[in-house]
Coordinates of C-alpha atoms and ligand atoms in Angstrom, one line a residue:
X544 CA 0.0 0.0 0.0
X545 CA 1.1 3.7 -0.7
X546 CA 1.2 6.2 2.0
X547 CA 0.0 9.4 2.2
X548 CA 2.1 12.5 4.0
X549 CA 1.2 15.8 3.9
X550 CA 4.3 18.1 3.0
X551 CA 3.5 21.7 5.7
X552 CA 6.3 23.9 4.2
X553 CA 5.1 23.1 0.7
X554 CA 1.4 22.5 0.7
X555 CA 1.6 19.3 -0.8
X556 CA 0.8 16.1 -0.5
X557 CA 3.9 13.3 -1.4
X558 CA 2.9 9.6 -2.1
X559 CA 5.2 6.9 -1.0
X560 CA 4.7 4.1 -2.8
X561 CA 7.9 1.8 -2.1
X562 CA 7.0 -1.2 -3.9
X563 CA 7.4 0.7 -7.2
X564 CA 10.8 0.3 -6.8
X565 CA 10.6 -3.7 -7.9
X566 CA 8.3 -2.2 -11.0
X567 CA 9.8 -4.1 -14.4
X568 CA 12.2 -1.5 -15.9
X569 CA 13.2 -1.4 -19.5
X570 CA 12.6 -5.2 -20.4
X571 CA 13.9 -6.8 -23.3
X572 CA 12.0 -6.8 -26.9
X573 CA 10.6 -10.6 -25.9
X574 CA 9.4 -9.5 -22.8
X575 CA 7.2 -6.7 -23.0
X576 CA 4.3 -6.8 -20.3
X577 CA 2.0 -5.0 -22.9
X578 CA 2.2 -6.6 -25.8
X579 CA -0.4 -9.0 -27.0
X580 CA -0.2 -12.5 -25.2
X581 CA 1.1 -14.6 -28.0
X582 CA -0.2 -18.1 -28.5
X583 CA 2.0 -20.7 -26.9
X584 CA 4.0 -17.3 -25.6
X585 CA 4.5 -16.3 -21.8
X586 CA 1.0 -14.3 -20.6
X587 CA 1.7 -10.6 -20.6
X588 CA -0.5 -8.2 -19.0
X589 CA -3.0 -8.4 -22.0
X590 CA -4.2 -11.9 -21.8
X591 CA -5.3 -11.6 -25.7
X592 CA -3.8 -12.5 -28.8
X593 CA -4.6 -9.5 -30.4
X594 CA -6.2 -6.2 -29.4
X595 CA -6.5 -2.2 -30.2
X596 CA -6.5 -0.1 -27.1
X597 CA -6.4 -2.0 -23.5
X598 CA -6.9 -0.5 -20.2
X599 CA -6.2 -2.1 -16.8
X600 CA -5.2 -1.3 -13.3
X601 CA -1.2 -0.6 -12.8
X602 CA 0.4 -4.1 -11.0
X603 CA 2.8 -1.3 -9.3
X604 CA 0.1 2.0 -8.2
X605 CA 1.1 4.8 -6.2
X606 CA -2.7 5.1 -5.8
X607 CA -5.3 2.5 -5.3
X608 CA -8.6 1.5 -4.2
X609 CA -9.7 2.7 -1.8
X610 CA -7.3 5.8 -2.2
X611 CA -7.7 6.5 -5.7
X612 CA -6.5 4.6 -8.4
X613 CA -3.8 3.8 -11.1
X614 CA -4.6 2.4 -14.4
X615 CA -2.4 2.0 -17.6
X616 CA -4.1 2.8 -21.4
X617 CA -2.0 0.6 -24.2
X618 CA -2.6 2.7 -27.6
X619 CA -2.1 -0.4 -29.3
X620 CA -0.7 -3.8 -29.8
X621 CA 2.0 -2.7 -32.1
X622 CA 5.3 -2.5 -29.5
X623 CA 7.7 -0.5 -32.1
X624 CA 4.1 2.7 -32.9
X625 CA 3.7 5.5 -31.6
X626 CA 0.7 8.3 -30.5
X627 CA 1.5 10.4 -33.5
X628 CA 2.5 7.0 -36.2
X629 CA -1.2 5.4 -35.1
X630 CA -3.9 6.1 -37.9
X631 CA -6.1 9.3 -37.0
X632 CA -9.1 6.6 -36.1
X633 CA -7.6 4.9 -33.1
X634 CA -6.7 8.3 -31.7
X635 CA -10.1 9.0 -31.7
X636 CA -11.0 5.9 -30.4
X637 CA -8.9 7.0 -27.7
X638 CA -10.5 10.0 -26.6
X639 CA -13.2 7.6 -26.4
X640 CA -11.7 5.8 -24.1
X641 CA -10.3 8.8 -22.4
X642 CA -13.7 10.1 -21.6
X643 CA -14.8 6.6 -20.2
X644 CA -12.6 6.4 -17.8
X645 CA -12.7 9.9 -16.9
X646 CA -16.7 9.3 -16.3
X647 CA -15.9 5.9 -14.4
X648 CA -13.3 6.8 -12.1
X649 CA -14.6 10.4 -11.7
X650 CA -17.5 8.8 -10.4
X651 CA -15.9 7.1 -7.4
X652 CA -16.1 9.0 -4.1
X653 CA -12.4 8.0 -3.3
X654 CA -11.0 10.0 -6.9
X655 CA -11.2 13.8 -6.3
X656 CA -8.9 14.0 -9.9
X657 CA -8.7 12.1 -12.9
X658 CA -5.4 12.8 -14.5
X659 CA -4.3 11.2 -17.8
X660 CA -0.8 11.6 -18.7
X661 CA 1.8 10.0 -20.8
X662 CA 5.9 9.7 -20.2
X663 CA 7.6 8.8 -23.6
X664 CA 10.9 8.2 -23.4
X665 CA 14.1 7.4 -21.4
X666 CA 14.6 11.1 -20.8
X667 CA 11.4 11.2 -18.4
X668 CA 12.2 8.0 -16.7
X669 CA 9.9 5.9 -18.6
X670 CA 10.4 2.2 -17.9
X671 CA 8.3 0.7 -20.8
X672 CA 8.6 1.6 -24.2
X673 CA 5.8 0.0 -25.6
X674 CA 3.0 3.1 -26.2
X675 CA 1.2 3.4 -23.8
X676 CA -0.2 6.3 -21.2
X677 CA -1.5 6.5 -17.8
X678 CA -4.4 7.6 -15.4
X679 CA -3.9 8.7 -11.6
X680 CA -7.5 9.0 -10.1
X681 CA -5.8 11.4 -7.1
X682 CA -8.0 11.2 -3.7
X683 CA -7.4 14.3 -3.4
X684 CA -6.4 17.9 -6.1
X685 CA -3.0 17.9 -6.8
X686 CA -1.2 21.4 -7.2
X687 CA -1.1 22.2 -10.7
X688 CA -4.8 22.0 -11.7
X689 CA -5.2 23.7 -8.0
X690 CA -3.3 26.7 -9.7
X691 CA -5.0 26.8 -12.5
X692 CA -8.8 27.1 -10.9
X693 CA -6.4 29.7 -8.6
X694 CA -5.9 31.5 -11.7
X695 CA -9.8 31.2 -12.5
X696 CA -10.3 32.9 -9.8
X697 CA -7.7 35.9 -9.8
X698 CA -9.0 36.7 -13.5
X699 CA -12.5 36.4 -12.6
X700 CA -13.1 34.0 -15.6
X701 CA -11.8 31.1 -17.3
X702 CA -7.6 31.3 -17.7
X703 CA -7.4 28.8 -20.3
X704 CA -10.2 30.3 -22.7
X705 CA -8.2 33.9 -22.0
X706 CA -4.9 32.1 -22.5
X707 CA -6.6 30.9 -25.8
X708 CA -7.8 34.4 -26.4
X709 CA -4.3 36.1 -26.1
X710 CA -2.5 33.7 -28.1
X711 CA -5.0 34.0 -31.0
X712 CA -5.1 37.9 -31.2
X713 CA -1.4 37.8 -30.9
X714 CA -0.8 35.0 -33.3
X715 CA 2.9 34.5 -33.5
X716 CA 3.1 31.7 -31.1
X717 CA 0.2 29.5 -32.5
X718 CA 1.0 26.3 -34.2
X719 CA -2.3 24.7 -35.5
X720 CA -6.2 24.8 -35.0
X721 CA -8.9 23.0 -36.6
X722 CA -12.2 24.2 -34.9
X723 CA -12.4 22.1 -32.1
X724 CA -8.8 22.8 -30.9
X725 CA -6.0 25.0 -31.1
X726 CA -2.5 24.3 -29.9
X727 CA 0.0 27.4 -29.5
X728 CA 3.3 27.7 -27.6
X729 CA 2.2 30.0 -24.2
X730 CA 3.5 33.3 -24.0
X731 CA 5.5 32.2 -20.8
X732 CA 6.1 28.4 -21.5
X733 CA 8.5 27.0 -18.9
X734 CA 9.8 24.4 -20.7
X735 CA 12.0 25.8 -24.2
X736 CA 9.4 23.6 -26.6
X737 CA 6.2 23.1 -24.1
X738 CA 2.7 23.5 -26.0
X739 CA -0.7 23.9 -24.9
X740 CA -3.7 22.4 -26.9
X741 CA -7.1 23.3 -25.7
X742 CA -10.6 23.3 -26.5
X743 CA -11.8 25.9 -28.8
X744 CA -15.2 26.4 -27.3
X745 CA -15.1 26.5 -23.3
X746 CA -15.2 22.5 -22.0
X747 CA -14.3 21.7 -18.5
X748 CA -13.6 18.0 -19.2
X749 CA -14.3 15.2 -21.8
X750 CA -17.8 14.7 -21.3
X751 CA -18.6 18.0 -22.4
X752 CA -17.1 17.4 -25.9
X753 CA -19.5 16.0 -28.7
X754 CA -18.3 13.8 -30.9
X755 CA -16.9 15.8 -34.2
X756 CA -14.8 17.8 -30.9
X757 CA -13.3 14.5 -29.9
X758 CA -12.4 13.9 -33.2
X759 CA -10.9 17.4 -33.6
X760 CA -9.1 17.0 -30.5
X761 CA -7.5 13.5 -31.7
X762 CA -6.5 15.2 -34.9
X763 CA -4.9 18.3 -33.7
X764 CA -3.3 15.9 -30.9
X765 CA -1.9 13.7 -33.8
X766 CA -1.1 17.0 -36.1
X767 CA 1.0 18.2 -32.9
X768 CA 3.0 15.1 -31.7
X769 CA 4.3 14.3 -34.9
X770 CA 5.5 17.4 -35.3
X771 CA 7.1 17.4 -32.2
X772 CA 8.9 14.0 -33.6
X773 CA 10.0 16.1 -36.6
X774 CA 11.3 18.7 -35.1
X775 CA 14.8 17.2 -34.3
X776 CA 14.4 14.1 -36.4
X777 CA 14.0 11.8 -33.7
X778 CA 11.0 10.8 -31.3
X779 CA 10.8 14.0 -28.8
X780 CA 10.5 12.7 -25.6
X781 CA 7.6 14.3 -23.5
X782 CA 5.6 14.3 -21.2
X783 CA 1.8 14.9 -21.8
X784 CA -0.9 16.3 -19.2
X785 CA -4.2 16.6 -19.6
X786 CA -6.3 19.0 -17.3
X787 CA -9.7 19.1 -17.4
X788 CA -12.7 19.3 -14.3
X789 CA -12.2 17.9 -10.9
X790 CA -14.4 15.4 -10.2
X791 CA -15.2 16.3 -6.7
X792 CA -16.6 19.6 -5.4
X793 CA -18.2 22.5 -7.5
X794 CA -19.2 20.7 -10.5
X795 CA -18.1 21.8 -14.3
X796 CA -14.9 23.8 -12.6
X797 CA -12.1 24.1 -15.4
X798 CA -11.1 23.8 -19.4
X799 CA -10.0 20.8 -20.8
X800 CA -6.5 21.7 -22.4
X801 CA -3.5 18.7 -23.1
X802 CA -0.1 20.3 -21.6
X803 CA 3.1 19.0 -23.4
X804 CA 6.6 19.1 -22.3
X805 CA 9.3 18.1 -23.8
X806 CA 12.7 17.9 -21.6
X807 CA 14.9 18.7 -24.9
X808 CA 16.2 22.6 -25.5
X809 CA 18.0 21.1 -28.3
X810 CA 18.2 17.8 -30.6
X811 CA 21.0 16.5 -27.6
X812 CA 20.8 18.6 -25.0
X813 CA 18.3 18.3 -22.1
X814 CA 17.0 21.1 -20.3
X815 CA 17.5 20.2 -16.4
X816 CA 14.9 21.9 -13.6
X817 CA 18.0 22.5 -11.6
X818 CA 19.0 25.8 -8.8
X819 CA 16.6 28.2 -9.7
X820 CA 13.5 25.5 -10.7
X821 CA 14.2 23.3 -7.8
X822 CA 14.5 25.4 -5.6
X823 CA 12.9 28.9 -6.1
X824 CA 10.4 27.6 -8.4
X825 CA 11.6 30.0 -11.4
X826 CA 12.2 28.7 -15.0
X827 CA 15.0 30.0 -16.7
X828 CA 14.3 29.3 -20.4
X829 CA 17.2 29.0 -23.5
X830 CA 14.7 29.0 -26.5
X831 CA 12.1 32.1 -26.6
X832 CA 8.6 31.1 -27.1
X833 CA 7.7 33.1 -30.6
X834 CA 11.2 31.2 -31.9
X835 CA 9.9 28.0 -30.3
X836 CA 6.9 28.2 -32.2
X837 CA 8.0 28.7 -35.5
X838 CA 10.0 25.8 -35.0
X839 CA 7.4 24.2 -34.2
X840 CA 4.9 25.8 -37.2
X841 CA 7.2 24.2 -39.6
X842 CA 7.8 20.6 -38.4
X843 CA 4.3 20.6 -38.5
X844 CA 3.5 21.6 -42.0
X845 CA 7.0 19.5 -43.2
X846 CA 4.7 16.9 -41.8
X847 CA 1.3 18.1 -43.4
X848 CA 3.6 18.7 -46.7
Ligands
LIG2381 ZN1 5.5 -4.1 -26.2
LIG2382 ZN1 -12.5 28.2 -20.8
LIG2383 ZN1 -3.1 23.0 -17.6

């Protein structure tokens, strides 16, 4: 079992969960945990012999039942793909699936916030290569989407949709829209390539989205990633965040948005949170965020072209 200890000079809770530490770490090819289970093979995770998108609860969680929960989401069955090299359907599919467990485990009275996120890559510690993301169902808010209803409430109004506002009048940090979304690199990104896709139209979480916005949001999601892998001709490790409602208290709070951070200021060099992000909690950024962008803009249309 995790444990729970509430951090006084910080604010903040911090999870120990101890038995992670045995978690399978960087496995050969033959032994994936998440690919298919193949017949006569050893049983992985995914007791079929083929599938398309599986979701079950994390063997090693740092939250569980009844303290919240830990699931993984396999994009597919094909170790060597990716998010942005999966065909534009099962993306969607996956917002589907998104928004299902978002409703499930919102639903439980011991999840206070659904958070699904992905790690890709060795630079942000992941252990599995095989695609795949995860969900935290937090018993309680965590920080950063505590900030942003914070910043909800210092403007008076939604941040994200006047974020969204900003960037669009402004227009030299946006890299893509499509109706339903639009992604642009924020005015004060922390991280040198970090970008921001949110809802067009004000939606606090996935089950506010109809169907053509799910697609939309799949799309731009699949526009934006690949670009990202084009950018330095190589997978860009990130991390991915998406923020959207709490599923406890005041009902409908927030703006669904994805948040993307990749840890590279260059094709081989990382950017560290070191001094002054450790321990003042100021970014100091290489790569200004209108040069970022256009960067960006055209890995995505090399792409597109
Ligand atoms: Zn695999
Ligand atoms: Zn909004
Ligand atoms: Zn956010």
């Amino acid at each position: 079992m995790s444990e729970l200890r509430f951090n006084e000079l910080r604010g903040e809770q911090v999870a120990y969960a101890i038995h992670r530490q045995d978690r399978t770490f960087l496995p050969d090819r033959d032994h994936c945990p998440l690919d298919a289970t193949r017949p006569g093979g050893p049983e992985t995770e995914i007791p079929l012999p083929a599938f398309e998108i599986a979701v079950f609860d994390n063997r090693f969680p740092a939250f569980e039942s009844p303290h919240g929960a830990a699931e993984v989401v396999v994009y597919t069955d094909d170790h060597d793909s990716s998010l942005g090299a999966l065909p534009l359907r099962r993306i969607e599919a996956l917002m589907w699936v998104w928004r299902h467990r978002y409703e499930e485990l919102g639903a439980r009275e011991d999840v206070e916030y659904v958070y699904i996120f992905e790690n890709r890559g060795v630079e942000v510690g992941v252990t599995l290569h095989h695609p795949h993301g995860q969900i935290y169902g937090y018993p309680f808010l965590p920080p950063v989407p505590a900030l942003e209803l914070a910043a909800d409430e210092r403007l008076g109004g939604c941040a994200v949709c006047s974020q969204l506002q900003g960037e669009q009048a402004e227009g030299a940090r946006m890299l893509l829209g499509n109706g339903a979304v639009a992604a642009y690199v924020p005015r004060a990104a922390r991280w040198p390539y970090e970008v921001h896709l949110a809802m067009a139209s004000h939606r606090a979480s996935l089950l506010d989205c109809d169907a053509a916005e799910l697609r939309g949001l799949a799309e731009g999601l699949r526009r934006l990633v690949r670009g990202y892998d084009g950018l330095f001709g190589r997978p860009m490790p990130y991390v991915m965040a998406v923020h959207q409602a709490p599923t406890a208290g005041e009902p409908g709070r927030g703006h669904l948005h994805v948040e993307i951070y990749p840890p590279l200021r260059t094709a081989d060099k990382l950017k560290y949170p070191a001094g002054s992000e450790q321990g003042a909690g100021t970014f100091i950024s290489d790569v200004l965020p209108e040069d970022a962008a256009a960067a960006l803009r055209q890995a995505i249309d090399r792409d597109a072209g």
